[in-house]
PDB file of C-alpha atoms in Angstrom:
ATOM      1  CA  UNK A  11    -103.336  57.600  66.230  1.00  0.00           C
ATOM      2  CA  UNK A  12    -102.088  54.486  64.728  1.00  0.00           C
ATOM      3  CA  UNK A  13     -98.446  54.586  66.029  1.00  0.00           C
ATOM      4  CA  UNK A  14    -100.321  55.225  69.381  1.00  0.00           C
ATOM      5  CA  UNK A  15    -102.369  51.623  68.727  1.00  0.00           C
ATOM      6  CA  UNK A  16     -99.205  49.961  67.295  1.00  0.00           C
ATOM      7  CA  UNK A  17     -97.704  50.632  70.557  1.00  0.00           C
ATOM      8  CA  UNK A  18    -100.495  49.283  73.302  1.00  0.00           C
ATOM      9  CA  UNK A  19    -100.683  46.648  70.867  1.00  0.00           C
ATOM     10  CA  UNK A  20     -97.055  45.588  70.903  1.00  0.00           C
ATOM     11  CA  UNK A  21     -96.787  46.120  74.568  1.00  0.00           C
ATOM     12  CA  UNK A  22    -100.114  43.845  75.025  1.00  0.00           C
ATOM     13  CA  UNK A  23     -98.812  41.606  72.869  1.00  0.00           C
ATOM     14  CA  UNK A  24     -95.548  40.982  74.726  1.00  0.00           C
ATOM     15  CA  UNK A  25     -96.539  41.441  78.125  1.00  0.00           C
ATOM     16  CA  UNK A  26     -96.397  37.710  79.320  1.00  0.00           C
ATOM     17  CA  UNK A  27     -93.593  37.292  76.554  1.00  0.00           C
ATOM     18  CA  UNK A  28     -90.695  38.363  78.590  1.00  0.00           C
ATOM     19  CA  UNK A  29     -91.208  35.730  81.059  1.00  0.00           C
ATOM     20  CA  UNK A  30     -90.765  33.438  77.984  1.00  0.00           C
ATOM     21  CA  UNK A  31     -87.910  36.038  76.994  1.00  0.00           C
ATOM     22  CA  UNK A  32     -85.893  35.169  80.419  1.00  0.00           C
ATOM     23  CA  UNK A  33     -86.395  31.607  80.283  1.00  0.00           C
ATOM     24  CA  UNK A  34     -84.822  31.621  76.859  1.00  0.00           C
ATOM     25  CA  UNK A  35     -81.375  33.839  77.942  1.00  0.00           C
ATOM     26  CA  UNK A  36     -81.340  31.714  80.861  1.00  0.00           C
ATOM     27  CA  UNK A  37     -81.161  28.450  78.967  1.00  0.00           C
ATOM     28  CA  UNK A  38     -79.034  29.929  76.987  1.00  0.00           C
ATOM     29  CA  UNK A  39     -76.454  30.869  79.326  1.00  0.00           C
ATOM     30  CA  UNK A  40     -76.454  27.564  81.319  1.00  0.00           C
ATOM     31  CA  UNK A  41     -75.929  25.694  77.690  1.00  0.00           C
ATOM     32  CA  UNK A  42     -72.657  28.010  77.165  1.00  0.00           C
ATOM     33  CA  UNK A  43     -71.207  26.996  80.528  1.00  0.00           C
ATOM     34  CA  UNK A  44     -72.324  23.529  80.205  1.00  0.00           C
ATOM     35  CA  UNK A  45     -70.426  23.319  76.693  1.00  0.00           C
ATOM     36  CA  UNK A  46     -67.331  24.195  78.592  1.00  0.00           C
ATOM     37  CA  UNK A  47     -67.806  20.361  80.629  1.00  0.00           C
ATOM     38  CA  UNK A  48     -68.121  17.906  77.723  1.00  0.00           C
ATOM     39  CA  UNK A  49     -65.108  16.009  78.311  1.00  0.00           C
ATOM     40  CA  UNK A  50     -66.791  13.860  81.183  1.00  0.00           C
ATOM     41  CA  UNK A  51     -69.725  11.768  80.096  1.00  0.00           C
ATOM     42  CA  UNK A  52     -72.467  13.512  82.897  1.00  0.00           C
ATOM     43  CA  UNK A  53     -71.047  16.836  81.386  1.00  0.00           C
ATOM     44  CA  UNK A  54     -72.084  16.004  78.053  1.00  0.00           C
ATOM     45  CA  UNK A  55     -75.469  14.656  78.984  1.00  0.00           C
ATOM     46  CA  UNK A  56     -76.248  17.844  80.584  1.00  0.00           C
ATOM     47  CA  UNK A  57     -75.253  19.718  78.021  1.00  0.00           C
ATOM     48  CA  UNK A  58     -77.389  17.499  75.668  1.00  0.00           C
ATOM     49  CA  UNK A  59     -80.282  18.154  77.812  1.00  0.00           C
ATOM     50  CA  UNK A  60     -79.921  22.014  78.305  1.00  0.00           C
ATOM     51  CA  UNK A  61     -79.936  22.214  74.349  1.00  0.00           C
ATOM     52  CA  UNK A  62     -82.878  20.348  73.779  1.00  0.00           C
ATOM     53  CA  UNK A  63     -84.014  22.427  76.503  1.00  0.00           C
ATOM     54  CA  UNK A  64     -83.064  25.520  74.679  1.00  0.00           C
ATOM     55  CA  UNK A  65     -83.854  24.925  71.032  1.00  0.00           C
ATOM     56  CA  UNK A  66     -87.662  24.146  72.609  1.00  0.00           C
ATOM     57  CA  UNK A  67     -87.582  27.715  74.205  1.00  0.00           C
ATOM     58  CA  UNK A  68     -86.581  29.130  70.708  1.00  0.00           C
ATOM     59  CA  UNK A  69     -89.729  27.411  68.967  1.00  0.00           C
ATOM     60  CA  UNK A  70     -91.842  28.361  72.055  1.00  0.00           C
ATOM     61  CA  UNK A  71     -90.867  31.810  71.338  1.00  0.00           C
ATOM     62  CA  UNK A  72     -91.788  32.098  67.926  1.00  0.00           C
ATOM     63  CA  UNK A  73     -95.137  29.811  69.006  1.00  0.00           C
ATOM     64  CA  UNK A  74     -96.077  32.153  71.888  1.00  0.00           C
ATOM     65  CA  UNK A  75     -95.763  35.451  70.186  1.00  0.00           C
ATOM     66  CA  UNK A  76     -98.505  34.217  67.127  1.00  0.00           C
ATOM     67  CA  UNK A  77    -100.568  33.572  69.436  1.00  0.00           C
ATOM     68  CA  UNK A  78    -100.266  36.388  71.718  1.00  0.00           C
ATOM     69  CA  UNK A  79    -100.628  38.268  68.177  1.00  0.00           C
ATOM     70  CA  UNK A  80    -103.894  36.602  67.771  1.00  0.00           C
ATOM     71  CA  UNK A  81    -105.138  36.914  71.048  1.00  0.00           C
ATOM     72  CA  UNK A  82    -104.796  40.448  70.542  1.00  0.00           C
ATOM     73  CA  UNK A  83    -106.650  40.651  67.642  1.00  0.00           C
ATOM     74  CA  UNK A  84    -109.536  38.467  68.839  1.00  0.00           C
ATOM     75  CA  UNK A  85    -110.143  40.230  72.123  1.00  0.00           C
ATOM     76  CA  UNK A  86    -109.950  43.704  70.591  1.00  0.00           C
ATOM     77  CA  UNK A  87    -111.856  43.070  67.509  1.00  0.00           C
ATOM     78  CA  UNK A  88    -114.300  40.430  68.770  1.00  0.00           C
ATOM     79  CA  UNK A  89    -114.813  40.079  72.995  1.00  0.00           C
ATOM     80  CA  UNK A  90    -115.917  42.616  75.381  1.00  0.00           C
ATOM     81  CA  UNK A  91    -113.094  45.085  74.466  1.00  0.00           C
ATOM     82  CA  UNK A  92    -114.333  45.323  70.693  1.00  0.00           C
ATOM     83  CA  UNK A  93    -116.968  47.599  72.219  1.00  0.00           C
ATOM     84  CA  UNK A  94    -114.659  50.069  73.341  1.00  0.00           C
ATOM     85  CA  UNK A  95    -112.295  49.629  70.237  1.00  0.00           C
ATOM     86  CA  UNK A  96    -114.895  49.899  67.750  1.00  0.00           C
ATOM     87  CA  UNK A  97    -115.947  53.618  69.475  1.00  0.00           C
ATOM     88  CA  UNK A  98    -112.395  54.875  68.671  1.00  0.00           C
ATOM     89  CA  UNK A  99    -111.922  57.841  66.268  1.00  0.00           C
ATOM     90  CA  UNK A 100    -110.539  56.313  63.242  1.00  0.00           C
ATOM     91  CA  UNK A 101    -111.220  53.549  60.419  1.00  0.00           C
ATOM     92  CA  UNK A 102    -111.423  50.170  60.152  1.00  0.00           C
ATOM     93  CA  UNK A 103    -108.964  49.984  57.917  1.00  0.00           C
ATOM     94  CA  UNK A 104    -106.224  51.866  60.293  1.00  0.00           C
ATOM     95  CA  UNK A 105    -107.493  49.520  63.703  1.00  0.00           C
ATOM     96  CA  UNK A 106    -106.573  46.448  61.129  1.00  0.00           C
ATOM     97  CA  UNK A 107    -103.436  48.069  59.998  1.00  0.00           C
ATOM     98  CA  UNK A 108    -102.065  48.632  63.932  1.00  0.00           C
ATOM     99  CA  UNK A 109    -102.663  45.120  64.274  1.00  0.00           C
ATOM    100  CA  UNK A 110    -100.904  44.114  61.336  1.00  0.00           C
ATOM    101  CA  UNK A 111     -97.668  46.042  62.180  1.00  0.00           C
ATOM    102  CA  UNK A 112     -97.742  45.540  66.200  1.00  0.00           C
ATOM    103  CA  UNK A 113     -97.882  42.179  64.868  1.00  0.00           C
ATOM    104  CA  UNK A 114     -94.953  42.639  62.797  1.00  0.00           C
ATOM    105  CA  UNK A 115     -92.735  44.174  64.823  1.00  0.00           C
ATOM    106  CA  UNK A 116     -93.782  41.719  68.190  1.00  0.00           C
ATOM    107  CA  UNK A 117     -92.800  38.812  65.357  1.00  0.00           C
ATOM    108  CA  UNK A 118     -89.697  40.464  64.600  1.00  0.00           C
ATOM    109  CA  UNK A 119     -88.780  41.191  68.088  1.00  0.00           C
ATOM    110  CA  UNK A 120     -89.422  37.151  69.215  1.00  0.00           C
ATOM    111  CA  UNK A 121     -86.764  36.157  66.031  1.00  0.00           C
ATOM    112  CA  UNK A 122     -84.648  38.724  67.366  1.00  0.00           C
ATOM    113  CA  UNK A 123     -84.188  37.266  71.048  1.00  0.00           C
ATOM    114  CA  UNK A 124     -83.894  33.973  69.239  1.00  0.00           C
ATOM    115  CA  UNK A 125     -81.168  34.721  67.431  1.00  0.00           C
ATOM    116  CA  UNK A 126     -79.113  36.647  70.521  1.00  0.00           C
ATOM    117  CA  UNK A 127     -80.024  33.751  72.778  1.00  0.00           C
ATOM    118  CA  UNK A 128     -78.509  31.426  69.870  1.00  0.00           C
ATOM    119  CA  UNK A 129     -75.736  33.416  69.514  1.00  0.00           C
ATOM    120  CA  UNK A 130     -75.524  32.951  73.617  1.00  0.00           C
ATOM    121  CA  UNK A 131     -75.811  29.462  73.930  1.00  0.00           C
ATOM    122  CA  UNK A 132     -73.755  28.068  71.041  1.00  0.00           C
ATOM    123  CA  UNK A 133     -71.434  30.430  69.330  1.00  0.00           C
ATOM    124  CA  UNK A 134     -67.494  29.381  69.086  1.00  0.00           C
ATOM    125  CA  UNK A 135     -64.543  29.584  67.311  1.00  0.00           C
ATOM    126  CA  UNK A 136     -65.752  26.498  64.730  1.00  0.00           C
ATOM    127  CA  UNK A 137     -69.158  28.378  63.785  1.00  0.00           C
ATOM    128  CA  UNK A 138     -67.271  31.472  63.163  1.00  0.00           C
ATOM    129  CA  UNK A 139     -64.904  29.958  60.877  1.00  0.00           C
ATOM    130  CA  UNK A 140     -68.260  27.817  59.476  1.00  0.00           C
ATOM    131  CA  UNK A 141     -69.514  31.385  58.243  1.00  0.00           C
ATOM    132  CA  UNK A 142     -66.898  33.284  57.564  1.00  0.00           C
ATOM    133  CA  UNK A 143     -65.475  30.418  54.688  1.00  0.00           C
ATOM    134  CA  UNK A 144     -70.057  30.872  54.029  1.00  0.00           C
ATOM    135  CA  UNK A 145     -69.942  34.839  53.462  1.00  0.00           C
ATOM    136  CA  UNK A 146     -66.873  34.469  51.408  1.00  0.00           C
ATOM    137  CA  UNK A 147     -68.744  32.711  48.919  1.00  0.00           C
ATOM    138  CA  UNK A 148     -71.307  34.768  47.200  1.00  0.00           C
ATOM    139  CA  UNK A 149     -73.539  32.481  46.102  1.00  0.00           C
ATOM    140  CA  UNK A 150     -73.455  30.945  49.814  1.00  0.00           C
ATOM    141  CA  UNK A 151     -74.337  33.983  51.170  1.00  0.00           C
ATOM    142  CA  UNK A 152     -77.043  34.368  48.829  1.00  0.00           C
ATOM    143  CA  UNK A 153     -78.499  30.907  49.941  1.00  0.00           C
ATOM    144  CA  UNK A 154     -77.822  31.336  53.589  1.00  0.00           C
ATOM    145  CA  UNK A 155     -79.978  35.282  53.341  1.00  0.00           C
ATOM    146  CA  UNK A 156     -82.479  33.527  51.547  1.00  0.00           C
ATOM    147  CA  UNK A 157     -83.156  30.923  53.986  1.00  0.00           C
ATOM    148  CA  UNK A 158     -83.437  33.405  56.934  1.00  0.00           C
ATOM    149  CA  UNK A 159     -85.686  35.763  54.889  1.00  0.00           C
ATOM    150  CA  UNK A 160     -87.500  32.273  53.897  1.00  0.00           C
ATOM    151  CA  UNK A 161     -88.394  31.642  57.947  1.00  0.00           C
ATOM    152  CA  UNK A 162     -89.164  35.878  58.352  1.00  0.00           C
ATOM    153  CA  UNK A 163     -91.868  35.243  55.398  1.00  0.00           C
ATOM    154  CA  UNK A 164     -93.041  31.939  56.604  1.00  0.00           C
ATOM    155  CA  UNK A 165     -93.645  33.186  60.229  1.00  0.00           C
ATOM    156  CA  UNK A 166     -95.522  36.439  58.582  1.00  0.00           C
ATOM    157  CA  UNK A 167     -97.360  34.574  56.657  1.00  0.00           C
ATOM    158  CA  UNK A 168     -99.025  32.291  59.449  1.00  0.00           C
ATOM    159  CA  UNK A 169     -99.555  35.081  61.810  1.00  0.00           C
ATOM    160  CA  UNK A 170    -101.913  36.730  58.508  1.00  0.00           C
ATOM    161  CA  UNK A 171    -103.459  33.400  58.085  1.00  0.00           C
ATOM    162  CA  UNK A 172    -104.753  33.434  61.163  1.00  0.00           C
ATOM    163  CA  UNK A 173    -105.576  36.808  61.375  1.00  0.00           C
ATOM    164  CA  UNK A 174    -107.589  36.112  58.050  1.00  0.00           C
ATOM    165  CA  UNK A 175    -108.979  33.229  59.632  1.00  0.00           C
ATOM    166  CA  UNK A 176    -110.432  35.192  62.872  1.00  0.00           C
ATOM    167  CA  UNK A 177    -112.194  37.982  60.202  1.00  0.00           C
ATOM    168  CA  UNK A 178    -113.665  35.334  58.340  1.00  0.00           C
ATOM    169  CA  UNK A 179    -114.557  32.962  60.852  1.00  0.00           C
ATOM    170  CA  UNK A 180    -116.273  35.646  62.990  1.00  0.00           C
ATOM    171  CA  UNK A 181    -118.666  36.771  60.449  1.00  0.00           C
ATOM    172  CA  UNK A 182    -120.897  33.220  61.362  1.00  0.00           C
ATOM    173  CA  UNK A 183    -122.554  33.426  64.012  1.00  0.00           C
ATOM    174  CA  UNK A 184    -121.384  30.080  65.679  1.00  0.00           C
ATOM    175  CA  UNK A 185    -118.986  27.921  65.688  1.00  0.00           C
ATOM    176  CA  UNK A 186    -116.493  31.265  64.861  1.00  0.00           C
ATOM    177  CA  UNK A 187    -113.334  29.332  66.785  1.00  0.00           C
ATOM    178  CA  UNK A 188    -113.566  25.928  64.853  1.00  0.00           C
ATOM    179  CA  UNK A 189    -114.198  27.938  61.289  1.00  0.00           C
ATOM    180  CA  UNK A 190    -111.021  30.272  62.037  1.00  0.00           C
ATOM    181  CA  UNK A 191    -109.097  27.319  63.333  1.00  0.00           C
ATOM    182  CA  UNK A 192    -110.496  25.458  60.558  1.00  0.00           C
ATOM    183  CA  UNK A 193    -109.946  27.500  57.492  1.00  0.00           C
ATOM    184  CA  UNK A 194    -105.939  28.920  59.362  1.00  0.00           C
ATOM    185  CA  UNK A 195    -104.843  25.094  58.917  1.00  0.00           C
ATOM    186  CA  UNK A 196    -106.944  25.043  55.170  1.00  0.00           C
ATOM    187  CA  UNK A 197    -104.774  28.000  54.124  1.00  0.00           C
ATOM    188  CA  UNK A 198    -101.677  27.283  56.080  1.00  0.00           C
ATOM    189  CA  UNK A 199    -101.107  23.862  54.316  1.00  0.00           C
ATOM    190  CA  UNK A 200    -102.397  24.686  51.313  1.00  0.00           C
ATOM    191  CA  UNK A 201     -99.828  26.844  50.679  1.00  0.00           C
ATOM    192  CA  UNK A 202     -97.304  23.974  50.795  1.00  0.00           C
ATOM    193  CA  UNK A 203     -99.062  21.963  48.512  1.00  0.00           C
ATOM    194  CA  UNK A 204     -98.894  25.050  45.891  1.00  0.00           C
ATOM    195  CA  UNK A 205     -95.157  25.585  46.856  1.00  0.00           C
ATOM    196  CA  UNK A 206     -94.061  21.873  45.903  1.00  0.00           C
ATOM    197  CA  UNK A 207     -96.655  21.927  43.121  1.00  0.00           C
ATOM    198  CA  UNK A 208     -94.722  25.107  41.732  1.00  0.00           C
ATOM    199  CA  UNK A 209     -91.611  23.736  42.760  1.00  0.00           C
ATOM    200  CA  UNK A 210     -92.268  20.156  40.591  1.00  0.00           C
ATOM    201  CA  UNK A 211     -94.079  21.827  37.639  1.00  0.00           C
ATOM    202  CA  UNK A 212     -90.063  23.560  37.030  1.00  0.00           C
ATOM    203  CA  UNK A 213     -88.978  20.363  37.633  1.00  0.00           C
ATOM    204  CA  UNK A 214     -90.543  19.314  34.611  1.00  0.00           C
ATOM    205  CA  UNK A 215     -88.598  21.983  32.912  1.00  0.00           C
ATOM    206  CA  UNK A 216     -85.455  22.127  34.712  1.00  0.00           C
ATOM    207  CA  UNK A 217     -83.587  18.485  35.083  1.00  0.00           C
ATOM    208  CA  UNK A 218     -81.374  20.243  38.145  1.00  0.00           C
ATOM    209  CA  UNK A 219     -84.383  20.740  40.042  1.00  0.00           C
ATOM    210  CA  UNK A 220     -85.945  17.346  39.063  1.00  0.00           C
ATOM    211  CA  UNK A 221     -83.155  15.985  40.534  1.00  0.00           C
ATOM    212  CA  UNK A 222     -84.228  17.182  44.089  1.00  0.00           C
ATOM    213  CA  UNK A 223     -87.386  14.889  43.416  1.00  0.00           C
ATOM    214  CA  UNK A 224     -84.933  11.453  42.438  1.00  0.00           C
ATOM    215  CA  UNK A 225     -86.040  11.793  39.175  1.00  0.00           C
ATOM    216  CA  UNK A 226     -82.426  12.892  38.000  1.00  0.00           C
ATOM    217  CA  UNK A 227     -80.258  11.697  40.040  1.00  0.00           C
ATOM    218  CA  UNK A 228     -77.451  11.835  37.254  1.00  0.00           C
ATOM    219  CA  UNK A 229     -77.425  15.381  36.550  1.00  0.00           C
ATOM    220  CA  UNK A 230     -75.907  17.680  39.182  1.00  0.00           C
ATOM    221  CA  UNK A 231     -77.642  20.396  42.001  1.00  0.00           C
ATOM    222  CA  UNK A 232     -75.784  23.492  41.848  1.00  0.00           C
ATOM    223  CA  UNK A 233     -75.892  26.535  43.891  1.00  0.00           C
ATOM    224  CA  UNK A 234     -77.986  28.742  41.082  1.00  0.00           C
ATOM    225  CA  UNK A 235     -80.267  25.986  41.808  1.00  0.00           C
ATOM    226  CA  UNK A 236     -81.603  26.523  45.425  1.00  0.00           C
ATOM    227  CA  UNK A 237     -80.760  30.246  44.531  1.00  0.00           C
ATOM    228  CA  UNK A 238     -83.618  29.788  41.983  1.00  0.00           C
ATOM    229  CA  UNK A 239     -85.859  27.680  43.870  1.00  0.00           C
ATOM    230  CA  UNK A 240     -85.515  30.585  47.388  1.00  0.00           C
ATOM    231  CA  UNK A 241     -86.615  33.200  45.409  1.00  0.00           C
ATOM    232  CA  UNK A 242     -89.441  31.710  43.787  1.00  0.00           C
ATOM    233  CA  UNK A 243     -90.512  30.284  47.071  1.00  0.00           C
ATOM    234  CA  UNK A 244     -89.959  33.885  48.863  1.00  0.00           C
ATOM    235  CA  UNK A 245     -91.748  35.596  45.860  1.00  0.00           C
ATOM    236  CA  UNK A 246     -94.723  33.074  46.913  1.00  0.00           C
ATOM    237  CA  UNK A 247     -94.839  33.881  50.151  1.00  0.00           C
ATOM    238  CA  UNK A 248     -94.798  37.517  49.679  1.00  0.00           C
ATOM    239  CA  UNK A 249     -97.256  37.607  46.854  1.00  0.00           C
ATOM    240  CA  UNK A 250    -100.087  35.170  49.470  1.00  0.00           C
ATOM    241  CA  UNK A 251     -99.095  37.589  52.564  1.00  0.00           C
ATOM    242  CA  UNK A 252     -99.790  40.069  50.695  1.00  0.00           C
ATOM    243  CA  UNK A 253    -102.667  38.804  49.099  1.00  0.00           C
ATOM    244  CA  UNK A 254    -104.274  37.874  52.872  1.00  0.00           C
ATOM    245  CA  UNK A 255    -103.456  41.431  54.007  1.00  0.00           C
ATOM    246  CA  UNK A 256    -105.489  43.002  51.486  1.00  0.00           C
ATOM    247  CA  UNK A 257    -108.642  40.290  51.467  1.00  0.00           C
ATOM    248  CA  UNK A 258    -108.454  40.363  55.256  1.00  0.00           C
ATOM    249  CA  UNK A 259    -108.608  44.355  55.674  1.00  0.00           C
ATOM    250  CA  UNK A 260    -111.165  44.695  53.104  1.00  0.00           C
ATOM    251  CA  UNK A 261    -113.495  42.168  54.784  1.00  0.00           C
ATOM    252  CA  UNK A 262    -113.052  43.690  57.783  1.00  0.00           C
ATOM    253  CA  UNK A 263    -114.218  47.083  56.671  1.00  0.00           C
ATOM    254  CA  UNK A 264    -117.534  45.257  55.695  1.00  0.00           C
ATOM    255  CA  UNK A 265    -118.326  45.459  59.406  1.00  0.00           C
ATOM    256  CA  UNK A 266    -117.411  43.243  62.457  1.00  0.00           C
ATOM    257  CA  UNK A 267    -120.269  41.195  64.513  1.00  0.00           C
ATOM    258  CA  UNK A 268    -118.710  41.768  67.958  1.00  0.00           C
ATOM    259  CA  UNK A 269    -119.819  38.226  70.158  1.00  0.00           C
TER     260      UNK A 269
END
């Protein structure tokens, strides 16, 4: 039953999204012919403006597909069609889980198009060569993995906050948009604030990273460095996702006050 809901979730879920999907590949491919007419000055101004153009349809990807994610959640959980999901043979627990993971994979599928329509629009023979001399170096590559798995947790860690959010916010009954909205920003930011509170209290301990704050600028940032600093901020990020997950199902089990 779940991988049934997992899967009319994730097609619900990215049902308007390939609309967003085409315009994407579309930029794309007009920014990789316009690349090939730089040497005039119109050609480059085109080209400018297709890959403003296209780096806007990336973040409207990634945008679009949280929300859709939430949508989902509200309307099933919360609007008319809560009455019909909450009649469904199995647990709380698993109808929170399918949303979780549709969520998941719809989140991984967006980064996924963003990365082949990337790939479309500005790949050549100088960013090859860029991460080739990159995967050579081991600690590079560890860096350059870290960052991408950095954005992955980031991104799964707002779509729980506001999935968190909606469960808590619904349990008043008013004002249950402005208290999830309310509370998703709360949590979203205060995560940052714990990140670079973290991330100065090594500082205090570790003159290479108190650098990064100017208050070292003598002593040297090495690579073991931001290989230190990407792991303790992925760790972070894990740890609070996981952390939401958990809270957020468990609340949910409590009972749901359908509006």
């Amino acid at each position: 039953m779940l991988r049934k809901l997992i899967k009319y979730d994730f097609l619900w879920m990215n049902r308007n999204m390939v609309i967003i999907f085409a315009i994407a590949a579309i930029l794309s491919v007009l920014t990789r012919i316009a690349s090939n007419f730089t040497d005039s000055v119109m050609g480059e101004i085109i080209f400018g403006i297709l890959r403003g153009f296209t780096i806007a349809a990336f973040a409207n990807i990634v945008i679009n597909s949280a929300i859709r994610i939430w949508e989902r959640f509200r309307q099933s959980f919360y609007k008319d069609e809560a009455y019909l999901t909450h009649t469904l043979p199995v647990s709380k627990n698993t109808l929170y889980d399918s949303k979780t993971l549709s969520g998941l994979c719809a989140i991984l599928l967006s980064l996924i198009v963003v990365i082949t329509c990337f790939f479309i629009a500005f790949w050549n023979n100088d960013m090859y060569e860029y991460f080739r001399t990159v995967f050579k170096d081991g600690d590079m590559t560890i860096i350059v993995v870290g960052i991408f798995v950095t954005a992955v947790l980031e991104v799964c860690y707002a779509v729980n906050v506001g999935m968190f959010s909606l469960t808590v916010g619904h349990r008043s009954n008013n004002g249950r948009i402005a208290r999830s909205v309310i509370l998703g920003i709360f949590l979203y930011f205060a995560l940052q604030s714990i990140l670079l509170a973290i991330i100065y209290s090594i500082g205090m301990f570790d003159d290479s990273v108190k650098a990064m704050f100017g208050d070292a600028s003598d002593v040297a940032i090495g690579f073991s460095t931001y290989r230190m600093l990407i792991i303790v901020t992925d760790a972070i990020y894990l740890v609070l996702t996981t952390v939401l997950y958990f809270f957020g199902r468990k609340l949910f089990s409590k009972g749901v006050n359908v509006e």
